[in-house]
PDB file of C-alpha atoms in Angstrom:
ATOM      1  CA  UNK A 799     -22.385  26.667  -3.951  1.00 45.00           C
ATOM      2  CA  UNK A 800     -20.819  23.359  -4.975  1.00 47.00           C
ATOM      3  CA  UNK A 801     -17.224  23.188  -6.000  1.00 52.00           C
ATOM      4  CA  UNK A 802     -16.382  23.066 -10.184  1.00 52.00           C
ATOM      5  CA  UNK A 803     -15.114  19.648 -11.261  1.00 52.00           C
ATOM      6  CA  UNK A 804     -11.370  19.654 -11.044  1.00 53.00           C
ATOM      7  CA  UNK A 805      -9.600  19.426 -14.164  1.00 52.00           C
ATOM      8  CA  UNK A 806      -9.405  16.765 -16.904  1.00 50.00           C
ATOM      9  CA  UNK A 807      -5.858  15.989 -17.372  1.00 54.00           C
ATOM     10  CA  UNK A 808      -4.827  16.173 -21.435  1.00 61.00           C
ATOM     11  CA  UNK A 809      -5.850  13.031 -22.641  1.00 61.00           C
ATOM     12  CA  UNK A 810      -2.520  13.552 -25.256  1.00 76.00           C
ATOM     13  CA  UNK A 811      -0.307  14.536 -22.588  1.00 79.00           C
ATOM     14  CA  UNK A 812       1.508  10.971 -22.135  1.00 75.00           C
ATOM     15  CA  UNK A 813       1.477  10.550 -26.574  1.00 80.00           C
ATOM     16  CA  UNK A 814       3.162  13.914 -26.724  1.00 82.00           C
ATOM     17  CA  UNK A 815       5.282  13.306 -23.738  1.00 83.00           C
ATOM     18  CA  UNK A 816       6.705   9.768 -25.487  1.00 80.00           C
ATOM     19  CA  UNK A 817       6.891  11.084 -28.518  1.00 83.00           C
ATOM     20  CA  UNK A 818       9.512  13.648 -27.058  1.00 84.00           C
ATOM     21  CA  UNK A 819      11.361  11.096 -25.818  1.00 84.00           C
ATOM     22  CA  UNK A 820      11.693   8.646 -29.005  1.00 85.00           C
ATOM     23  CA  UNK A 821      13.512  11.753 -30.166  1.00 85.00           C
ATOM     24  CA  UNK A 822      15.746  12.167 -27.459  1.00 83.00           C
ATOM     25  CA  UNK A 823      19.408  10.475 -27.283  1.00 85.00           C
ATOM     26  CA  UNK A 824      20.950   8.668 -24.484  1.00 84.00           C
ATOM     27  CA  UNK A 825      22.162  11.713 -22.745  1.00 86.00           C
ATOM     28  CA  UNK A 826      19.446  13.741 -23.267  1.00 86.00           C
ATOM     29  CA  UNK A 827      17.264  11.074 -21.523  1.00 83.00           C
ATOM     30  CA  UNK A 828      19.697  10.505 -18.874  1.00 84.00           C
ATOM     31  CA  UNK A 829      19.534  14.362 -18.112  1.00 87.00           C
ATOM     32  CA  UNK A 830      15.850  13.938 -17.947  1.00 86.00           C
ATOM     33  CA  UNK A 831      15.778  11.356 -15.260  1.00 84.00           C
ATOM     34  CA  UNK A 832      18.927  12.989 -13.117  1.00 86.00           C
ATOM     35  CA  UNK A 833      16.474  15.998 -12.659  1.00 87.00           C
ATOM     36  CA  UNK A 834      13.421  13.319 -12.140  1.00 82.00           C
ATOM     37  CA  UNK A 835      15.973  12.113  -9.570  1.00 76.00           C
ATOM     38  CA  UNK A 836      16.531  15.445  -7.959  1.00 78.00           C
ATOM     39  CA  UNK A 837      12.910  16.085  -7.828  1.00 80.00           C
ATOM     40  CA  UNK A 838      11.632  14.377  -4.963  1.00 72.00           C
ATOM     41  CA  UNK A 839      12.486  11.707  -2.378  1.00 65.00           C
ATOM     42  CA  UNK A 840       9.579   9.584  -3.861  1.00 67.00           C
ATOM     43  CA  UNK A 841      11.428   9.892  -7.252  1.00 74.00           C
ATOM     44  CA  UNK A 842      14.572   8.391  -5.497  1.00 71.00           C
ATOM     45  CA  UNK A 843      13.164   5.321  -3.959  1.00 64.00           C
ATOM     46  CA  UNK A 844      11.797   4.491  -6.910  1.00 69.00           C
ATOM     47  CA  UNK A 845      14.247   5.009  -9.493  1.00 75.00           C
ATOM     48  CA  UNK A 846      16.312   3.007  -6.073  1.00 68.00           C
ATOM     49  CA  UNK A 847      13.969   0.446  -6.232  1.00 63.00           C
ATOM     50  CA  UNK A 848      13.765   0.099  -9.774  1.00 67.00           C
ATOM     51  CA  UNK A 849      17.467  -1.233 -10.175  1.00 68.00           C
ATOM     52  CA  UNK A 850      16.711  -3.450  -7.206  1.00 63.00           C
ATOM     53  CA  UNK A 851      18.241  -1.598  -4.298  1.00 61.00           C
ATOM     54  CA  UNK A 852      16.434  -3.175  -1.017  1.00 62.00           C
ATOM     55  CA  UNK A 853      17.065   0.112   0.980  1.00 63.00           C
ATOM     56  CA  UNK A 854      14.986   2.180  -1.073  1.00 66.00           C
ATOM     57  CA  UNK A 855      12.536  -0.461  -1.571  1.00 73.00           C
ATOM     58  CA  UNK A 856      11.858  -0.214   1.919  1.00 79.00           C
ATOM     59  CA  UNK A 857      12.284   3.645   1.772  1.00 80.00           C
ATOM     60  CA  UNK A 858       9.378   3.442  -0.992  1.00 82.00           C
ATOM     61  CA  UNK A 859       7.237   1.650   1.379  1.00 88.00           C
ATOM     62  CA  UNK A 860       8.233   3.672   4.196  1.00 90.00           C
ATOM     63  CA  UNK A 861       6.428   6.936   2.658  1.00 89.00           C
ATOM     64  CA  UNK A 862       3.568   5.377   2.032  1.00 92.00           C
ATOM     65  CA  UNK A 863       2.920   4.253   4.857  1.00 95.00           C
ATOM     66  CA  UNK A 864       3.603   8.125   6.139  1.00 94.00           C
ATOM     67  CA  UNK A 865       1.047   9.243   3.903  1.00 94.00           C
ATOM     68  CA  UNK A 866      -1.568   6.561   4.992  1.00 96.00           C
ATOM     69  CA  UNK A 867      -0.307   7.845   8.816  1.00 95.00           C
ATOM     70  CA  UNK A 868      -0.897  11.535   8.427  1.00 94.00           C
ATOM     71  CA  UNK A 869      -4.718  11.036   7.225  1.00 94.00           C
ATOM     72  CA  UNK A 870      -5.189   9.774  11.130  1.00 94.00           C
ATOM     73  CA  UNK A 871      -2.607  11.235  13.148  1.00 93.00           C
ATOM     74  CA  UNK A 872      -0.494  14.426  12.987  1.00 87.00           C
ATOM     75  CA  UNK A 873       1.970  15.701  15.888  1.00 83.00           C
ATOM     76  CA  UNK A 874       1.881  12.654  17.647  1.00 77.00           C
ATOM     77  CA  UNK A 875      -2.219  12.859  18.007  1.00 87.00           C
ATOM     78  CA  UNK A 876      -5.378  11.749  15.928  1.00 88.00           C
ATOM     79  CA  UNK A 877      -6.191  14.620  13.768  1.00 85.00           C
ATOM     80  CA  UNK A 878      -9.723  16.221  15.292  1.00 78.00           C
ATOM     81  CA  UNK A 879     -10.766  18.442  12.365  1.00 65.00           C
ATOM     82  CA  UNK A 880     -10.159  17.494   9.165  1.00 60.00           C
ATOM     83  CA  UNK A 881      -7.917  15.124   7.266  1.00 67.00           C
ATOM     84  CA  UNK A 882      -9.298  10.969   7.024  1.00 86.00           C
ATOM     85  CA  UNK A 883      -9.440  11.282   3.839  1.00 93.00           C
ATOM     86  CA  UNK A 884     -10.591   7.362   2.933  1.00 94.00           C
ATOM     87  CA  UNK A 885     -10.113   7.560  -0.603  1.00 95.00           C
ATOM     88  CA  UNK A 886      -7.374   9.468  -0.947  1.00 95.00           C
ATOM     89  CA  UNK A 887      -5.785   6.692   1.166  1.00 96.00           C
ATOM     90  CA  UNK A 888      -7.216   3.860  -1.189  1.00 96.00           C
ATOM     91  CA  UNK A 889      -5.630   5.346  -4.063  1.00 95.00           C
ATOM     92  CA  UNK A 890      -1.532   5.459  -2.083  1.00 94.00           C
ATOM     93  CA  UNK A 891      -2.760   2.079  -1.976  1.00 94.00           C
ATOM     94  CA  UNK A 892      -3.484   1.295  -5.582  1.00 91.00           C
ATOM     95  CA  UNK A 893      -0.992   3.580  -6.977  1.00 87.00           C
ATOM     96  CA  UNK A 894       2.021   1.646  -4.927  1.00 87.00           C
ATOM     97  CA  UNK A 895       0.608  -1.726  -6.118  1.00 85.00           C
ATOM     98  CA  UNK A 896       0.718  -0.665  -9.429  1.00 79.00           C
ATOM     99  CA  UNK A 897       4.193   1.001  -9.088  1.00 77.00           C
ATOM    100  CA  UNK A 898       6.226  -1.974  -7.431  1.00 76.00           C
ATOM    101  CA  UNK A 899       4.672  -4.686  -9.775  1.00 69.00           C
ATOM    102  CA  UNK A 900       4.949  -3.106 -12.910  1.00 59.00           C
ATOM    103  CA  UNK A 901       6.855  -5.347 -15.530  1.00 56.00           C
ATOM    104  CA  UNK A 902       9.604  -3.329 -15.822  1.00 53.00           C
ATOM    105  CA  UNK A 903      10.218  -3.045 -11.986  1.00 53.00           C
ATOM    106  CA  UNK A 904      13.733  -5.254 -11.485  1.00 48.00           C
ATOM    107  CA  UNK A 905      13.909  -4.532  -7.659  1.00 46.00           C
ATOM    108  CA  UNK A 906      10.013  -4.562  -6.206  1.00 46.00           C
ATOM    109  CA  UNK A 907       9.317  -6.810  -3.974  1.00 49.00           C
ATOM    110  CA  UNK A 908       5.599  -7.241  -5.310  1.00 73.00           C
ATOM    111  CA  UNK A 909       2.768  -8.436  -3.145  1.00 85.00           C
ATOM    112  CA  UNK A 910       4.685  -8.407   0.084  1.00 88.00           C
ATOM    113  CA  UNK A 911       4.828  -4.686   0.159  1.00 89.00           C
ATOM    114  CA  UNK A 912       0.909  -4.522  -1.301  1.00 92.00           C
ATOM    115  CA  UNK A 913      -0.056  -6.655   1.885  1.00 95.00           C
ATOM    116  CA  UNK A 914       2.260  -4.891   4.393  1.00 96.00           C
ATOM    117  CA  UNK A 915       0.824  -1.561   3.238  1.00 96.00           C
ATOM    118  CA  UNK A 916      -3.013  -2.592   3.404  1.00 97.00           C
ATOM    119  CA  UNK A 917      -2.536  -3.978   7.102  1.00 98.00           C
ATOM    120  CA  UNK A 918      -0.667  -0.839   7.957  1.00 98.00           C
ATOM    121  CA  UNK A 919      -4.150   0.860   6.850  1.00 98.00           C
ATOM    122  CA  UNK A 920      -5.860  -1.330   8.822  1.00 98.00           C
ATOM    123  CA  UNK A 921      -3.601  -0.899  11.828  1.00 98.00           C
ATOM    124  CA  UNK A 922      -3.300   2.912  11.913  1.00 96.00           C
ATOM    125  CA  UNK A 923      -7.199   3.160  11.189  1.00 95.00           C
ATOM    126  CA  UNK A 924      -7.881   0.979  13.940  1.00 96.00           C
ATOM    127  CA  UNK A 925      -5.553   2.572  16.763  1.00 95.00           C
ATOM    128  CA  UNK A 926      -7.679   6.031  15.558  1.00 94.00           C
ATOM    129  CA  UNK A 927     -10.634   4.545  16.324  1.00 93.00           C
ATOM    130  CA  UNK A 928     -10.062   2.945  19.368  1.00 94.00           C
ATOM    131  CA  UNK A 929      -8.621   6.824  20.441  1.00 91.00           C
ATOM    132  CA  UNK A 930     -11.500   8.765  19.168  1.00 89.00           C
ATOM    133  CA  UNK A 931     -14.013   6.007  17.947  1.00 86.00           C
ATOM    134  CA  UNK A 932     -15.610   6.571  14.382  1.00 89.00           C
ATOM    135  CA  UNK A 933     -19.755   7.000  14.250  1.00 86.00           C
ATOM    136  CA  UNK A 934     -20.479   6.110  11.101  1.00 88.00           C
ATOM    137  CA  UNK A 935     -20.373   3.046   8.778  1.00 92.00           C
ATOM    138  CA  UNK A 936     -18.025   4.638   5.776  1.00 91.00           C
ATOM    139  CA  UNK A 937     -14.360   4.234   7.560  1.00 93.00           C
ATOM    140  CA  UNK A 938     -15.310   0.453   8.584  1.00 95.00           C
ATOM    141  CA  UNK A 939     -16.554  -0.460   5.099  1.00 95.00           C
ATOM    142  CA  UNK A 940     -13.503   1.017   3.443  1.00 96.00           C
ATOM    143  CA  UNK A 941     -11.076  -1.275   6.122  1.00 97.00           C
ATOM    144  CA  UNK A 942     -13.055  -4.249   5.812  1.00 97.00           C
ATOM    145  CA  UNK A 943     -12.637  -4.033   2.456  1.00 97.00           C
ATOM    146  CA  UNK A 944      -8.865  -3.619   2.293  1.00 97.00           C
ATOM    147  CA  UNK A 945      -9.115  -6.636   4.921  1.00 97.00           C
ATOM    148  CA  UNK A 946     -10.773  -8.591   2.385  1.00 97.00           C
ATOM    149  CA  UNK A 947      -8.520  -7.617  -0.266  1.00 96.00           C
ATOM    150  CA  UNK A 948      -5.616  -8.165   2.044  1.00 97.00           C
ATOM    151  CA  UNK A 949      -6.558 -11.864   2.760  1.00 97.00           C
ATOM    152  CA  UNK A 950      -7.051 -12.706  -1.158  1.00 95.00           C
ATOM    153  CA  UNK A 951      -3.831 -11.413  -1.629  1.00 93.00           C
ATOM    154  CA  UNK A 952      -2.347 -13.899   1.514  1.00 93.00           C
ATOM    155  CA  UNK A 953      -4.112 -16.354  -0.240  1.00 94.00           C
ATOM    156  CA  UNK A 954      -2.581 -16.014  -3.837  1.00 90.00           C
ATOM    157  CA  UNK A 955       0.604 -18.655  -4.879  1.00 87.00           C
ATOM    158  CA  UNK A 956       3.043 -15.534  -4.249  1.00 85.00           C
ATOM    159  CA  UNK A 957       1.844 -14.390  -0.978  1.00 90.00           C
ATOM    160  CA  UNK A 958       1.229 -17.560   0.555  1.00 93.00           C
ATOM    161  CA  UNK A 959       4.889 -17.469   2.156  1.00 91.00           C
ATOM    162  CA  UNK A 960       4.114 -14.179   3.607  1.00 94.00           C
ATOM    163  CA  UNK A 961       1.047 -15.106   5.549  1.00 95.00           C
ATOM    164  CA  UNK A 962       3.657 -16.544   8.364  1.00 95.00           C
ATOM    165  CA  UNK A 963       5.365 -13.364   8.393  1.00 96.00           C
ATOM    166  CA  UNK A 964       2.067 -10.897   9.091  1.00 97.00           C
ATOM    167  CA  UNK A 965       0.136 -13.279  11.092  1.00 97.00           C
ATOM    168  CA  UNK A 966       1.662 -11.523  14.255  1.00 97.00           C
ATOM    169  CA  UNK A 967       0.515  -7.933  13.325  1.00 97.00           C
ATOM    170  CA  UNK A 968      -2.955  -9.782  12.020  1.00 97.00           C
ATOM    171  CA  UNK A 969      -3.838 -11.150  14.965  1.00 98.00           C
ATOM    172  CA  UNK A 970      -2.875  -7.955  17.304  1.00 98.00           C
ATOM    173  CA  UNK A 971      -5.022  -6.120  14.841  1.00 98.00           C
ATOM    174  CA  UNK A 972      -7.870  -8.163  14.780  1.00 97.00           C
ATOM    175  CA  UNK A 973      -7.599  -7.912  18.471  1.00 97.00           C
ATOM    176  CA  UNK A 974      -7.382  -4.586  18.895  1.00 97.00           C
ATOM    177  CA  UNK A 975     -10.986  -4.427  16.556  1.00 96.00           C
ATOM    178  CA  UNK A 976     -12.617  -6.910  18.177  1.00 94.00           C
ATOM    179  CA  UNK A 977     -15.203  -4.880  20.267  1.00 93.00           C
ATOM    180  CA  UNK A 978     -15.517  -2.390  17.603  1.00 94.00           C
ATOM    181  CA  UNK A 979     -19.203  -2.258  15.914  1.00 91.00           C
ATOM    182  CA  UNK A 980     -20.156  -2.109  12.145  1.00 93.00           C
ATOM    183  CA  UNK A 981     -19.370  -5.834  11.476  1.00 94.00           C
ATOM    184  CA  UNK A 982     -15.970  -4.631  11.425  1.00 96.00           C
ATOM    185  CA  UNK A 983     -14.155  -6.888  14.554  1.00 95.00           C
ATOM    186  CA  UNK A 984     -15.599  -9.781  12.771  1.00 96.00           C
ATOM    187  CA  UNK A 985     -14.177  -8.506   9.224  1.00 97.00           C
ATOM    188  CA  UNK A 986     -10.868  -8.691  11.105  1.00 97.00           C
ATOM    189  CA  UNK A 987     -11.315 -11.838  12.540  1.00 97.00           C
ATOM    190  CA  UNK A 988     -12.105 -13.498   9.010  1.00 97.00           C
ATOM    191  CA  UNK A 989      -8.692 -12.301   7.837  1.00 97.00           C
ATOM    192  CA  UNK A 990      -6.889 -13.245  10.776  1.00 97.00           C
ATOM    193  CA  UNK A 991      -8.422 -16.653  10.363  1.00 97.00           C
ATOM    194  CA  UNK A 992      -7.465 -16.855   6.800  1.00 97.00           C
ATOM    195  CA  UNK A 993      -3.931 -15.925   7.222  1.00 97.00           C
ATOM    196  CA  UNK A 994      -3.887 -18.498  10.154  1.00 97.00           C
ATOM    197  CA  UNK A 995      -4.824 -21.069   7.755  1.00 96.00           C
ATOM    198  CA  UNK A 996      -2.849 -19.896   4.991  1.00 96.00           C
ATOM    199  CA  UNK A 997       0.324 -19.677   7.177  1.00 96.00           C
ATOM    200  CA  UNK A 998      -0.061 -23.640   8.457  1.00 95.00           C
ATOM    201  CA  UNK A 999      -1.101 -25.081   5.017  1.00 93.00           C
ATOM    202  CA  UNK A1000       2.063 -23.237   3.231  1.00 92.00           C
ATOM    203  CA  UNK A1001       4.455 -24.590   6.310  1.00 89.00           C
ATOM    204  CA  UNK A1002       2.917 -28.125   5.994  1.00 87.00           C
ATOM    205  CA  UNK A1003       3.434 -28.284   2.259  1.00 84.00           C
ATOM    206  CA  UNK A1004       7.059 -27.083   2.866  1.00 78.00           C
ATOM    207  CA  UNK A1005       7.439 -29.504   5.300  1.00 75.00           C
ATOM    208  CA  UNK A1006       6.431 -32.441   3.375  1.00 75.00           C
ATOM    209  CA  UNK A1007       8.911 -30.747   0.581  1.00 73.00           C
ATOM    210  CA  UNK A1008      12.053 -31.107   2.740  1.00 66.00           C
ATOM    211  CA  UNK A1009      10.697 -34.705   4.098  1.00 60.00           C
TER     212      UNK A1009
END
């Protein structure tokens, strides 16, 4: 027997939720974010990263990446039965994007982390497969897309000057795929080659800046 629909959330829930607060004074609402603060780690780096602490922009990033880790591998070992859960690891991947480049966000450091957290995807799924392997076409379509995704980003005015800094990890990736099936080694090799060009067109423009 198939399994109900989960939930809607209350479409009202946010309205209610900020109406509350444009009724709340300065205290109150400081009260309300110390015990957002106390809540969770997650909570932390972000409020952290919010005021533009580096540390806990990195500590942000850091369990992320921990989340994307545990779908793959758990006590040192790829996970045999269970967990991979693709789209649950798409959305970490959406929902940090949208956290560290929202407009009030003082401290994120924007498309660097977006791009450091999609190759980490790409690099923990790959080191599973290359342990286990992967029969089926759904893991290397979801990576190859995040690949794709990755090298638009390289490729955008602010991530240009990144492409430098991730070319190392991009090529040892795209290694590391290159005998794997699906169309998926040469899906890595297209974004190493894009980064490669990205990363020499940004250093000769910078070059001819400081000429």
């Amino acid at each position: 027997m198939p399994k109900p629909p989960p939930p809607t959330p209350e479409p009202k829930l946010w309205k209610n939720i900020a109406a509350m607060l444009e009724e709340m004074d300065d205290r109150s609402l400081r009260g309300l974010v110390h015990d957002l603060y106390k809540l969770a780690p997650e909570n932390r780096a972000f409020l952290a990263a919010w005021i533009g602490n580096e540390d806990a922009s990195v500590e942000l990033l850091g369990g992320y990446k921990a989340k994307i880790t545990a779908q793959f591998f758990s006590r040192g070992g790829p996970r045999l039965n269970g967990g991979c859960d693709l789209a649950l690891c798409r959305r970490l991947m959406k929902e940090y994007r949208r956290v560290t480049t929202a407009p009030e966000m003082l401290g994120g450091f924007g498309i660097r982390g977006t791009i450091d957290l999609g190759l980490h995807y790409i690099e923990v799924g790959t080191n599973y497969v290359n342990e286990i392997g992967w029969d089926e076409e759904r893991p290397y379509n979801s990576m190859g897309a995040v690949a794709a995704e990755t090298s638009k980003l390289c490729q955008n005015k602010s991530g240009q000057k990144w492409a430098s800094v991730f070319l190392p990890r991009v090529r040892a990736v795209a290694k590391a795929a290159r005998h794997i099936g699906y169309g998926f080694g040469d899906d890595l090799a297209d974004m190493a080659a894009v980064f490669e060009e990205t990363a020499a067109a940004f250093e000769t423009k910078r070059a001819k800046r400081e000429w």
